[in-house]
Coordinates of C-alpha atoms in Angstrom, one line a residue:
X1 CA 128.1 110.5 69.0
X2 CA 124.5 110.2 67.9
X3 CA 122.9 113.5 67.7
X4 CA 119.9 112.7 69.8
X5 CA 121.8 111.0 72.5
X6 CA 124.3 114.0 72.7
X7 CA 121.2 116.4 72.8
X8 CA 119.8 114.3 75.8
X9 CA 123.0 114.4 77.6
X10 CA 123.3 118.3 77.1
X11 CA 120.1 119.0 79.1
X12 CA 120.8 120.4 82.5
X13 CA 120.0 117.5 84.9
X14 CA 118.8 117.8 88.4
X15 CA 122.2 117.4 90.0
X16 CA 123.7 120.2 87.8
X17 CA 120.9 122.5 88.8
X18 CA 121.6 121.8 92.5
X19 CA 125.3 122.4 91.9
X20 CA 124.5 125.7 90.3
X21 CA 122.4 126.8 93.2
X22 CA 125.6 126.0 95.6
X23 CA 123.4 124.0 97.8
X24 CA 126.5 122.3 99.0
X25 CA 130.0 121.5 98.1
X26 CA 130.4 119.7 94.7
X27 CA 132.4 116.9 96.0
X28 CA 129.5 116.1 98.6
X29 CA 127.4 114.5 95.8
X30 CA 130.0 111.8 95.4
X31 CA 132.0 111.0 98.5
X32 CA 131.1 109.3 101.7
X33 CA 131.8 111.5 104.7
X34 CA 132.0 115.0 105.3
X35 CA 135.8 115.5 104.9
X36 CA 136.3 112.8 102.3
X37 CA 137.9 113.4 98.8
X38 CA 137.4 109.8 97.5
X39 CA 134.3 109.2 95.1
X40 CA 132.6 106.1 96.6
X41 CA 131.2 103.4 94.6
X42 CA 128.2 103.0 97.1
X43 CA 127.4 106.8 96.7
X44 CA 127.6 107.1 92.9
X45 CA 126.5 103.6 91.8
X46 CA 123.1 102.1 91.8
X47 CA 122.7 99.3 94.4
X48 CA 123.6 95.7 93.4
X49 CA 125.5 97.0 90.2
X50 CA 129.2 96.3 89.1
X51 CA 129.1 99.1 86.7
X52 CA 127.2 102.5 86.3
X53 CA 127.5 105.7 84.4
X54 CA 127.5 109.4 85.6
X55 CA 127.4 112.7 83.6
X56 CA 130.2 114.7 84.6
X57 CA 129.0 117.8 86.3
X58 CA 129.5 121.1 84.3
X59 CA 129.7 124.7 85.0
X60 CA 131.9 124.5 88.1
X61 CA 135.3 122.9 88.5
X62 CA 135.7 119.4 90.2
X63 CA 138.4 119.7 93.0
X64 CA 141.1 117.1 93.4
X65 CA 139.6 113.6 94.2
X66 CA 140.2 110.0 93.6
X67 CA 137.8 106.9 93.3
X68 CA 137.6 103.6 94.9
X69 CA 136.6 102.1 91.4
X70 CA 138.1 102.2 87.9
X71 CA 136.8 105.3 86.1
X72 CA 136.7 105.5 82.3
X73 CA 136.0 109.3 81.1
X74 CA 134.6 109.5 77.6
X75 CA 134.6 113.1 76.2
X76 CA 131.5 113.0 73.9
X77 CA 131.8 116.8 72.8
X78 CA 133.9 119.8 73.6
X79 CA 137.1 119.3 76.1
X80 CA 137.9 119.5 79.8
X81 CA 141.3 120.0 81.4
X82 CA 142.5 117.5 84.0
X83 CA 145.5 117.5 86.6
X84 CA 146.4 114.1 87.4
X85 CA 148.0 113.3 90.7
X86 CA 148.6 117.2 91.0
X87 CA 151.4 117.3 88.5
X88 CA 150.3 116.0 84.9
X89 CA 148.1 118.2 83.0
X90 CA 146.0 116.7 80.2
X91 CA 143.3 118.2 78.0
X92 CA 140.7 115.5 77.3
X93 CA 139.2 116.3 73.7
X94 CA 136.0 115.0 72.0
X95 CA 136.3 111.2 71.1
X96 CA 139.0 110.7 73.6
X97 CA 138.9 108.1 76.6
X98 CA 140.8 108.4 79.8
X99 CA 141.4 105.3 82.1
X100 CA 141.8 106.1 85.7
X101 CA 142.6 103.4 88.1
X102 CA 141.7 103.2 91.9
X103 CA 143.7 105.6 94.0
X104 CA 144.7 108.2 91.0
X105 CA 143.6 111.6 91.9
X106 CA 142.7 114.3 89.5
X107 CA 140.9 117.5 89.3
X108 CA 138.8 118.8 86.5
X109 CA 138.4 122.4 85.0
X110 CA 134.8 123.9 84.8
X111 CA 132.9 122.5 81.6
X112 CA 130.9 124.6 79.4
X113 CA 127.3 123.7 78.2
X114 CA 128.7 121.9 75.2
X115 CA 131.6 120.0 77.1
X116 CA 129.9 116.7 77.6
X117 CA 131.6 113.8 79.2
X118 CA 130.3 110.6 80.7
X119 CA 132.0 108.7 83.4
X120 CA 131.9 104.8 83.7
X121 CA 132.2 103.7 87.2
X122 CA 133.5 100.1 87.2
X123 CA 134.1 97.7 90.1
X124 CA 137.1 95.2 89.9
X125 CA 134.7 92.2 89.8
X126 CA 133.1 93.4 86.5
X127 CA 136.3 93.1 84.8
X128 CA 136.9 89.3 85.1
X129 CA 134.9 88.4 82.0
X130 CA 136.4 91.2 79.7
X131 CA 139.8 90.3 81.1
X132 CA 139.4 86.5 80.0
X133 CA 138.8 87.8 76.4
X134 CA 142.4 89.3 76.3
X135 CA 144.9 86.7 75.5
X136 CA 147.9 88.7 74.4
X137 CA 150.1 90.2 77.1
X138 CA 149.7 93.9 76.3
X139 CA 150.0 97.0 78.2
X140 CA 146.3 97.4 78.3
X141 CA 145.7 93.7 79.5
X142 CA 148.4 94.3 82.3
X143 CA 146.7 97.5 83.4
X144 CA 143.1 95.8 83.6
X145 CA 144.7 92.8 85.4
X146 CA 146.2 95.2 88.1
X147 CA 143.0 97.1 88.5
X148 CA 140.8 93.9 88.7
X149 CA 143.1 92.5 91.4
X150 CA 143.2 96.0 93.3
X151 CA 147.0 96.1 92.6
X152 CA 149.1 99.2 92.0
X153 CA 149.0 99.8 88.2
X154 CA 152.1 100.3 86.2
X155 CA 150.7 103.7 84.9
X156 CA 148.7 106.3 86.6
X157 CA 146.5 106.7 83.5
X158 CA 145.8 105.6 80.1
X159 CA 144.7 108.2 77.5
X160 CA 143.3 106.8 74.3
X161 CA 142.7 108.8 71.1
X162 CA 139.7 107.3 69.3
X163 CA 138.9 110.0 66.5
X164 CA 139.6 107.4 63.7
X165 CA 138.4 104.4 65.7
X166 CA 134.5 104.2 64.8
X167 CA 134.1 100.8 66.1
X168 CA 135.4 101.8 69.6
X169 CA 133.1 104.9 69.6
X170 CA 130.2 102.9 68.8
X171 CA 130.9 100.3 71.5
X172 CA 131.0 103.3 74.1
X173 CA 127.6 104.6 72.8
X174 CA 126.1 101.4 73.1
X175 CA 127.5 101.0 76.8
X176 CA 126.1 104.6 77.4
X177 CA 122.6 103.6 76.0
X178 CA 122.4 100.4 78.0
X179 CA 123.3 101.9 81.1
X180 CA 120.9 104.8 80.8
X181 CA 118.2 102.2 80.1
X182 CA 119.0 99.4 82.2
X183 CA 117.2 96.2 81.1
X184 CA 117.3 92.4 81.9
X185 CA 120.7 90.8 81.1
X186 CA 122.4 94.4 81.0
X187 CA 125.3 93.2 82.9
X188 CA 126.1 90.3 80.7
X189 CA 125.9 92.5 77.5
X190 CA 127.9 95.4 79.0
X191 CA 130.7 92.9 80.1
X192 CA 130.7 91.4 76.5
X193 CA 130.7 94.9 75.1
X194 CA 133.6 95.9 77.4
X195 CA 135.6 92.9 76.4
X196 CA 135.3 93.7 72.8
X197 CA 136.1 97.3 73.3
X198 CA 139.2 96.3 75.4
X199 CA 140.1 94.0 72.3
X200 CA 139.9 96.8 69.9
X201 CA 142.0 99.1 72.0
X202 CA 144.7 96.4 72.9
X203 CA 146.0 96.4 69.3
X204 CA 146.1 100.2 69.0
X205 CA 149.4 100.9 71.1
X206 CA 150.1 103.9 69.0
X207 CA 146.8 105.4 70.1
X208 CA 147.7 105.5 73.7
X209 CA 149.3 108.2 75.8
X210 CA 150.7 106.4 78.9
X211 CA 150.7 108.4 82.1
X212 CA 153.8 108.7 84.3
X213 CA 155.5 105.3 83.4
X214 CA 157.0 103.7 86.3
X215 CA 160.6 103.9 84.7
X216 CA 162.6 105.4 82.1
X217 CA 163.2 102.1 80.5
X218 CA 159.3 101.3 80.1
X219 CA 159.0 104.7 78.3
X220 CA 161.6 103.5 75.7
X221 CA 159.6 100.3 75.2
X222 CA 156.4 102.1 74.8
X223 CA 158.1 104.4 72.3
X224 CA 159.4 101.4 70.3
X225 CA 155.7 100.1 70.1
X226 CA 154.5 103.3 69.1
X227 CA 157.2 103.5 66.3
X228 CA 156.6 100.0 65.1
X229 CA 152.8 100.7 64.9
X230 CA 153.1 103.9 62.8
X231 CA 156.0 103.2 60.7
X232 CA 156.1 99.3 60.2
X233 CA 156.6 99.6 56.5
X234 CA 160.1 101.0 56.9
X235 CA 160.8 100.4 60.6
X236 CA 164.1 98.7 61.8
X237 CA 165.8 98.0 65.0
X238 CA 168.9 100.2 63.7
X239 CA 166.8 103.0 62.8
X240 CA 164.9 103.2 66.1
X241 CA 168.2 102.8 68.2
X242 CA 169.6 105.6 66.1
X243 CA 166.6 107.9 67.0
X244 CA 167.0 107.0 70.6
X245 CA 171.0 107.4 70.7
X246 CA 171.1 103.7 72.3
X247 CA 172.8 100.5 71.2
X248 CA 170.9 97.7 69.7
X249 CA 171.8 95.3 72.4
X250 CA 170.3 97.8 75.2
X251 CA 166.9 98.2 73.3
X252 CA 166.7 94.3 72.7
X253 CA 167.3 93.8 76.3
X254 CA 164.6 96.3 77.5
X255 CA 162.1 94.6 74.9
X256 CA 162.7 91.1 76.4
X257 CA 162.4 92.5 79.9
X258 CA 159.1 94.5 79.7
X259 CA 157.4 92.9 76.7
X260 CA 156.5 89.3 75.4
X261 CA 158.1 89.8 72.0
X262 CA 161.5 91.1 70.7
X263 CA 161.6 94.2 68.7
X264 CA 161.9 92.1 65.3
X265 CA 159.2 89.6 66.4
X266 CA 156.7 92.5 67.2
X267 CA 157.5 94.3 63.9
X268 CA 157.0 90.9 62.0
X269 CA 153.6 90.3 63.9
X270 CA 152.5 94.1 63.0
X271 CA 153.3 93.5 59.3
X272 CA 151.5 90.2 59.1
X273 CA 148.6 91.6 60.8
X274 CA 148.5 94.2 58.1
X275 CA 148.9 91.8 55.3
X276 CA 145.9 89.7 56.6
X277 CA 143.9 92.8 57.0
X278 CA 144.7 94.0 53.4
X279 CA 144.1 90.6 52.1
X280 CA 140.5 90.5 53.2
X281 CA 139.6 94.3 53.0
X282 CA 141.3 95.3 49.5
X283 CA 141.5 93.9 46.0
X284 CA 145.1 94.6 46.1
X285 CA 147.4 91.8 44.4
X286 CA 149.3 89.8 46.8
X287 CA 152.6 91.0 45.6
X288 CA 151.6 94.6 46.0
X289 CA 150.6 93.8 49.6
X290 CA 153.9 92.3 50.3
X291 CA 155.9 95.4 49.2
X292 CA 153.3 97.7 50.9
X293 CA 154.0 96.2 54.2
X294 CA 157.7 96.4 54.1
X295 CA 158.9 93.0 52.8
X296 CA 161.0 92.9 49.5
X297 CA 161.7 89.0 49.6
X298 CA 158.4 87.4 48.5
X299 CA 159.5 83.9 49.4
X300 CA 160.5 85.1 52.9
X301 CA 157.0 86.6 53.4
X302 CA 155.1 83.6 52.1
X303 CA 156.9 81.4 54.6
X304 CA 156.3 83.6 57.6
X305 CA 152.6 83.8 56.7
X306 CA 152.0 80.2 56.2
X307 CA 153.8 79.5 59.6
X308 CA 151.7 82.2 61.4
X309 CA 148.2 81.5 59.9
X310 CA 148.7 77.8 58.7
X311 CA 147.7 78.6 55.1
X312 CA 149.1 80.6 52.2
X313 CA 147.9 84.3 51.7
X314 CA 145.8 83.2 48.7
X315 CA 143.9 80.5 50.9
X316 CA 143.6 83.2 53.6
X317 CA 142.0 85.8 51.3
X318 CA 139.6 83.1 50.0
X319 CA 138.5 81.8 53.2
X320 CA 138.2 85.1 55.2
X321 CA 137.0 87.6 52.5
X322 CA 133.3 88.5 53.1
X323 CA 132.8 90.3 50.0
X324 CA 133.0 88.2 46.7
X325 CA 135.5 89.6 44.2
X326 CA 137.8 88.0 41.5
X327 CA 140.8 86.5 43.4
X328 CA 144.3 87.4 42.2
X329 CA 147.1 85.0 41.8
X330 CA 149.9 84.9 44.2

């Protein structure tokens, strides 16, 4: 995070000063009603807004509580420990992002001076436009759709690791700045920024830790997606089945039940996406790219690529490369 912004967030604010003086129970600053443990949107958010930002209070622990809105917690520096639904312990580290849907409860350890996190409070209505930008049926899209419709989500939480995702970190920093300095058209800008952030996160299945999947079967599917994302060059259905100790027909059936692609279709999609990236972002010869992404049959790759993108790899590189460099022959 930008040094100036981080220094601003590190300053002890008025709420933290009150909490340190123990003037009233810490939850009372966020809930509606004396005995409530539900963080209330009407209490924590500015009037007539659908998204707002809070700096999570430091120096004292936050007792177990839930929210009547979607909470995104971004750890700007340091770390904090969360106990989710009284059973799942998670340490949120710098440059990690935690999605907590309505109804999920958590407690938070006492944060030190340099343990800085911001919390985005988001009402379901805010998510309609960002959701419209998500076309593929991914785990994240299903999660956001369920949150936007106030339905019970498949997962108790989503935990994203953004350490090597500079674009996502920049988007979160921009949202933080906009919310700290509200201006005209802020909501539209924030919705567009959120949409781009969700698009970036949607393609990073291997960057997600999923909380308490609703079934053992869904966990296997998520393991398959992470396996493909991280080992696409050498991945195969046979190898994954051997690791899981399950027959291939069982894994294939699960993929069809919980995911819009078969194992082989998603592996092909991941390899072609990587090929498209390498064609526009590197000077590598096309034949080298084909081998790099895990294909040995050049003719097969060219046929798949043209079917998917409607042009040859050479045509794709020429059309979408931003920087001029000598083209390589196919």
